[in-house]
Amino acid sequence: MKKSNPANENVLALTAAQCAGLVENIGSAGLVPALLKLGHEVCRADFVSIFCQGDRDVPLLVGTDSCKGKRRAEQAAQGYNRHIDQDPNTALLSGSKGEGDFLTHQDAADIKSFTYRRDCYDLPGIAGRISLVRRTSTYGLSVSLYTAEETGVFDQPNRAKAEALLAFLLAAVERHVAFSLKGSVWMEQDIQARLALSYPGLTHREREVAAMAIKGRTAAQTAQILGLAETTIITHRKNAYKRMNVASLRQLVAKF
């Protein structure tokens, strides 16, 4: 694991068409396939996955795909869910290692746990993974590129390209998550992450109170959960509404 190093950016040269192909899919179901297409063209990546952690206890899969077939991508995601505590990215997403951007590398041959390697790498046919994990004070977000067994692990030139590309991909994913996932399972569970991305001016307490309002909590219930006075909750809610330019709970919920 290492902090993301922008010095690698000089190995990446994207065409205008490649950039446009990704940007135009932000906010649509085509983003994950667009990420995969670009990853395959630039560094021979065969799989892609996106995970986010907001106010859930564990990271949630936002999307995954593979040019070797959707089934293999989904099989890898299922393996991750079974071994979530063993994956080094989980600690980074949760913030237990601090805030910032972190690059991680993991090849199947380096994994000591037989069951973890079998379920997450051997069965779906994955050889290696490079991830960029972003942890802020309010949410965690990761984008991972993988190579298939048929391709082999990332060689050094493609590894450098993947590291540089991930910074570009993560920026697109961050915008996508902030503005496009209304009504999804991810949004139902990670409202605080969406609020942090969409309304960075909110204080931590205002995000908590607004998220609970969206989830249907009354001021009294929120006060009990947070250990604050009900009048304090009402004040935080009013301030949050003002920052988000809404006048009522109905208007707030309509944004989500």
Short mmCIF file of C-alpha atoms in Angstrom, two decimals:
data_model
loop_
_atom_site.label_atom_id
_atom_site.label_comp_id
_atom_site.label_asym_id
_atom_site.label_seq_id
_atom_site.Cartn_x
_atom_site.Cartn_y
_atom_site.Cartn_z
CA MET A 1 0.00 0.00 0.00
CA LYS A 2 1.24 3.51 -0.73
CA LYS A 3 -0.06 7.03 -0.96
CA SER A 4 -1.10 7.99 -4.48
CA ASN A 5 1.82 9.57 -6.36
CA PRO A 6 0.91 12.13 -9.06
CA ALA A 7 4.39 11.71 -10.55
CA ASN A 8 3.04 8.70 -12.44
CA GLU A 9 0.70 10.92 -14.44
CA ASN A 10 3.35 11.57 -17.08
CA VAL A 11 3.04 7.96 -18.29
CA LEU A 12 -0.61 8.50 -19.22
CA ALA A 13 -1.64 9.99 -22.55
CA LEU A 14 -5.38 9.87 -23.25
CA THR A 15 -6.96 10.96 -26.48
CA ALA A 16 -9.81 13.47 -26.56
CA ALA A 17 -12.12 10.67 -27.69
CA GLN A 18 -11.15 8.48 -24.73
CA CYS A 19 -11.77 11.29 -22.26
CA ALA A 20 -15.08 12.18 -23.86
CA GLY A 21 -16.18 8.54 -23.89
CA LEU A 22 -15.81 8.40 -20.14
CA VAL A 23 -17.10 11.85 -19.23
CA GLU A 24 -20.26 11.57 -21.31
CA ASN A 25 -21.27 8.45 -19.34
CA ILE A 26 -21.04 10.06 -15.91
CA GLY A 27 -24.48 9.78 -14.36
CA SER A 28 -25.60 6.89 -16.56
CA ALA A 29 -25.58 3.10 -16.50
CA GLY A 30 -22.84 3.24 -19.13
CA LEU A 31 -20.17 4.52 -16.77
CA VAL A 32 -18.87 1.15 -15.54
CA PRO A 33 -18.56 -0.30 -19.07
CA ALA A 34 -16.84 2.95 -20.08
CA LEU A 35 -14.37 2.58 -17.21
CA LEU A 36 -13.65 -0.98 -18.29
CA LYS A 37 -13.20 -0.01 -21.94
CA LEU A 38 -10.70 2.70 -21.07
CA GLY A 39 -8.86 0.46 -18.61
CA HIS A 40 -8.55 -2.28 -21.23
CA GLU A 41 -7.29 0.13 -23.89
CA VAL A 42 -4.77 1.87 -21.66
CA CYS A 43 -3.31 -0.88 -19.45
CA ARG A 44 -4.85 -4.21 -20.55
CA ALA A 45 -7.22 -4.37 -17.57
CA ASP A 46 -9.88 -7.10 -17.86
CA PHE A 47 -12.11 -6.28 -14.87
CA VAL A 48 -13.24 -3.17 -13.02
CA SER A 49 -15.07 -2.63 -9.74
CA ILE A 50 -16.28 0.35 -7.70
CA PHE A 51 -16.95 0.25 -3.96
CA CYS A 52 -18.17 2.98 -1.63
CA GLN A 53 -18.51 3.30 2.11
CA GLY A 54 -20.61 6.07 3.63
CA ASP A 55 -22.87 5.51 6.60
CA ARG A 56 -22.92 1.73 6.16
CA ASP A 57 -20.84 -0.60 8.30
CA VAL A 58 -19.28 -2.26 5.26
CA PRO A 59 -18.38 -1.15 1.72
CA LEU A 60 -21.09 -1.52 -0.90
CA LEU A 61 -20.55 -2.53 -4.52
CA VAL A 62 -21.53 0.36 -6.80
CA GLY A 63 -20.67 -1.45 -10.04
CA THR A 64 -18.51 -4.10 -11.68
CA ASP A 65 -17.84 -5.41 -15.17
CA SER A 66 -15.45 -7.62 -17.11
CA CYS A 67 -14.54 -8.01 -20.75
CA LYS A 68 -14.31 -11.73 -19.93
CA GLY A 69 -18.03 -11.83 -19.16
CA LYS A 70 -20.30 -10.27 -16.56
CA ARG A 71 -20.59 -13.58 -14.71
CA ARG A 72 -16.90 -13.57 -13.82
CA ALA A 73 -17.10 -10.00 -12.54
CA GLU A 74 -20.10 -10.82 -10.36
CA GLN A 75 -18.37 -13.97 -9.08
CA ALA A 76 -15.39 -11.88 -7.98
CA ALA A 77 -17.70 -9.41 -6.21
CA GLN A 78 -19.43 -12.24 -4.39
CA GLY A 79 -16.06 -13.56 -3.27
CA TYR A 80 -15.15 -10.12 -1.96
CA ASN A 81 -18.34 -9.96 0.07
CA ARG A 82 -17.49 -13.31 1.66
CA HIS A 83 -13.98 -12.20 2.59
CA ILE A 84 -14.49 -8.50 3.13
CA ASP A 85 -12.56 -8.48 6.41
CA GLN A 86 -9.48 -9.93 4.72
CA ASP A 87 -9.31 -7.43 1.88
CA PRO A 88 -6.75 -4.68 2.52
CA ASN A 89 -8.96 -2.12 0.78
CA THR A 90 -11.65 -2.53 3.42
CA ALA A 91 -9.53 -0.92 6.13
CA LEU A 92 -8.73 1.99 3.82
CA LEU A 93 -12.39 2.51 2.88
CA SER A 94 -13.40 2.57 6.53
CA GLY A 95 -10.81 5.21 7.36
CA SER A 96 -8.90 3.13 9.88
CA LYS A 97 -5.64 4.01 8.10
CA GLY A 98 -6.37 7.73 7.90
CA GLU A 99 -7.56 10.03 5.14
CA GLY A 100 -6.13 10.49 1.66
CA ASP A 101 -5.65 8.59 -1.59
CA PHE A 102 -4.00 5.17 -1.39
CA LEU A 103 -2.73 2.87 -4.13
CA THR A 104 -2.83 -0.85 -3.42
CA HIS A 105 -1.48 -3.78 -5.41
CA GLN A 106 -2.51 -7.38 -4.90
CA ASP A 107 -1.62 -10.39 -7.03
CA ALA A 108 -3.20 -13.80 -6.55
CA ALA A 109 0.19 -15.39 -5.89
CA ASP A 110 0.78 -13.06 -2.93
CA ILE A 111 -2.39 -14.02 -1.01
CA LYS A 112 -1.73 -16.43 1.85
CA SER A 113 -5.35 -17.31 2.65
CA PHE A 114 -6.42 -20.26 0.50
CA THR A 115 -10.15 -19.51 0.65
CA TYR A 116 -9.72 -15.80 -0.01
CA ARG A 117 -7.51 -16.48 -3.02
CA ARG A 118 -9.86 -19.19 -4.30
CA ASP A 119 -13.07 -17.16 -4.04
CA CYS A 120 -11.78 -13.74 -5.11
CA TYR A 121 -9.10 -14.68 -7.64
CA ASP A 122 -8.96 -18.34 -8.70
CA LEU A 123 -12.66 -18.99 -9.32
CA PRO A 124 -13.35 -15.78 -11.30
CA GLY A 125 -9.98 -16.16 -13.06
CA ILE A 126 -8.24 -13.01 -11.81
CA ALA A 127 -4.45 -12.67 -11.73
CA GLY A 128 -3.87 -9.26 -10.18
CA ARG A 129 -5.45 -6.04 -8.94
CA ILE A 130 -4.47 -2.38 -8.69
CA SER A 131 -6.76 -0.08 -6.69
CA LEU A 132 -7.00 3.58 -5.82
CA VAL A 133 -8.86 4.18 -2.57
CA ARG A 134 -9.97 7.63 -1.47
CA ARG A 135 -10.90 8.18 2.14
CA THR A 136 -12.26 11.53 3.29
CA SER A 137 -13.74 12.53 6.64
CA THR A 138 -17.17 11.38 5.49
CA TYR A 139 -16.88 8.62 2.88
CA GLY A 140 -14.61 6.08 1.23
CA LEU A 141 -14.51 5.33 -2.49
CA SER A 142 -12.42 2.83 -4.44
CA VAL A 143 -11.86 1.97 -8.09
CA SER A 144 -10.01 -1.24 -8.93
CA LEU A 145 -8.60 -2.58 -12.18
CA TYR A 146 -7.85 -6.29 -12.53
CA THR A 147 -6.13 -8.56 -15.03
CA ALA A 148 -7.47 -11.99 -15.95
CA GLU A 149 -5.46 -15.18 -15.64
CA GLU A 150 -5.31 -15.29 -19.44
CA THR A 151 -3.55 -11.91 -19.45
CA GLY A 152 -1.29 -12.42 -16.45
CA VAL A 153 -0.45 -9.88 -13.77
CA PHE A 154 0.15 -6.25 -14.71
CA ASP A 155 3.66 -5.88 -16.12
CA GLN A 156 5.64 -2.81 -15.06
CA PRO A 157 4.68 -0.51 -17.98
CA ASN A 158 0.98 -1.34 -17.64
CA ARG A 159 1.15 -1.09 -13.86
CA ALA A 160 2.44 2.47 -14.15
CA LYS A 161 -0.29 3.28 -16.67
CA ALA A 162 -2.96 1.75 -14.43
CA GLU A 163 -1.79 3.78 -11.44
CA ALA A 164 -1.98 7.00 -13.43
CA LEU A 165 -5.30 6.11 -15.05
CA LEU A 166 -6.97 5.32 -11.73
CA ALA A 167 -6.71 8.95 -10.63
CA PHE A 168 -8.72 9.98 -13.70
CA LEU A 169 -11.22 7.16 -13.22
CA LEU A 170 -11.74 7.94 -9.54
CA ALA A 171 -12.50 11.58 -10.31
CA ALA A 172 -15.21 10.47 -12.77
CA VAL A 173 -16.63 7.95 -10.31
CA GLU A 174 -16.79 10.56 -7.57
CA ARG A 175 -18.94 12.79 -9.76
CA HIS A 176 -21.05 9.83 -10.83
CA VAL A 177 -21.74 8.76 -7.26
CA ALA A 178 -22.55 12.31 -6.21
CA PHE A 179 -25.16 13.03 -8.83
CA SER A 180 -26.53 9.90 -10.44
CA LEU A 181 -27.47 7.18 -7.98
CA LYS A 182 -30.80 8.55 -6.75
CA GLY A 183 -33.14 5.86 -5.50
CA SER A 184 -30.66 3.01 -5.71
CA VAL A 185 -29.85 0.57 -2.91
CA TRP A 186 -26.54 2.35 -2.49
CA MET A 187 -28.32 5.65 -1.98
CA GLU A 188 -30.73 4.20 0.53
CA GLN A 189 -27.86 3.02 2.68
CA ASP A 190 -25.20 5.69 2.12
CA ILE A 191 -27.05 9.00 2.21
CA GLN A 192 -24.32 10.70 4.21
CA ALA A 193 -21.79 9.95 1.48
CA ARG A 194 -24.10 11.45 -1.13
CA LEU A 195 -24.64 14.54 1.02
CA ALA A 196 -20.89 14.94 1.54
CA LEU A 197 -20.24 14.75 -2.19
CA SER A 198 -23.14 16.91 -3.29
CA TYR A 199 -23.08 19.50 -0.50
CA PRO A 200 -19.52 19.86 0.83
CA GLY A 201 -20.54 22.98 2.78
CA LEU A 202 -22.59 20.96 5.26
CA THR A 203 -21.07 20.38 8.67
CA HIS A 204 -20.66 16.84 9.94
CA ARG A 205 -23.61 17.24 12.30
CA GLU A 206 -25.80 18.77 9.57
CA ARG A 207 -25.06 15.76 7.34
CA GLU A 208 -26.03 13.36 10.12
CA VAL A 209 -29.28 15.18 10.83
CA ALA A 210 -30.21 15.59 7.15
CA ALA A 211 -29.47 11.91 6.44
CA MET A 212 -31.73 10.82 9.28
CA ALA A 213 -34.48 13.13 8.06
CA ILE A 214 -34.27 11.56 4.60
CA LYS A 215 -34.47 8.11 6.20
CA GLY A 216 -37.69 9.15 7.94
CA ARG A 217 -36.39 9.85 11.45
CA THR A 218 -38.26 12.49 13.42
CA ALA A 219 -36.42 15.22 15.31
CA ALA A 220 -37.17 13.41 18.57
CA GLN A 221 -35.82 10.09 17.24
CA THR A 222 -32.72 11.78 15.85
CA ALA A 223 -32.11 13.53 19.15
CA GLN A 224 -32.26 10.23 20.99
CA ILE A 225 -29.88 8.52 18.56
CA LEU A 226 -27.31 11.34 18.59
CA GLY A 227 -27.69 12.17 22.28
CA LEU A 228 -28.64 15.79 21.63
CA ALA A 229 -31.55 18.02 22.57
CA GLU A 230 -34.47 18.02 20.15
CA THR A 231 -34.18 21.79 19.77
CA THR A 232 -30.55 21.34 18.72
CA ILE A 233 -31.59 18.81 16.07
CA ILE A 234 -34.20 21.23 14.73
CA THR A 235 -31.56 23.97 14.49
CA HIS A 236 -29.13 21.70 12.62
CA ARG A 237 -31.92 20.63 10.27
CA LYS A 238 -32.87 24.23 9.49
CA ASN A 239 -29.23 25.11 8.80
CA ALA A 240 -28.83 22.07 6.55
CA TYR A 241 -31.96 22.98 4.60
CA LYS A 242 -30.64 26.49 4.08
CA ARG A 243 -27.29 25.26 2.78
CA MET A 244 -29.02 22.83 0.41
CA ASN A 245 -31.53 25.46 -0.75
CA VAL A 246 -34.63 23.51 0.28
CA ALA A 247 -37.52 24.72 2.39
CA SER A 248 -39.01 21.44 3.58
CA LEU A 249 -38.42 17.74 4.09
CA ARG A 250 -40.51 17.04 0.98
CA GLN A 251 -38.15 19.14 -1.14
CA LEU A 252 -35.13 17.49 0.46
CA VAL A 253 -36.39 13.96 -0.21
CA ALA A 254 -37.21 14.94 -3.80
CA LYS A 255 -33.48 15.55 -4.36
CA PHE A 256 -32.80 11.93 -3.44
#
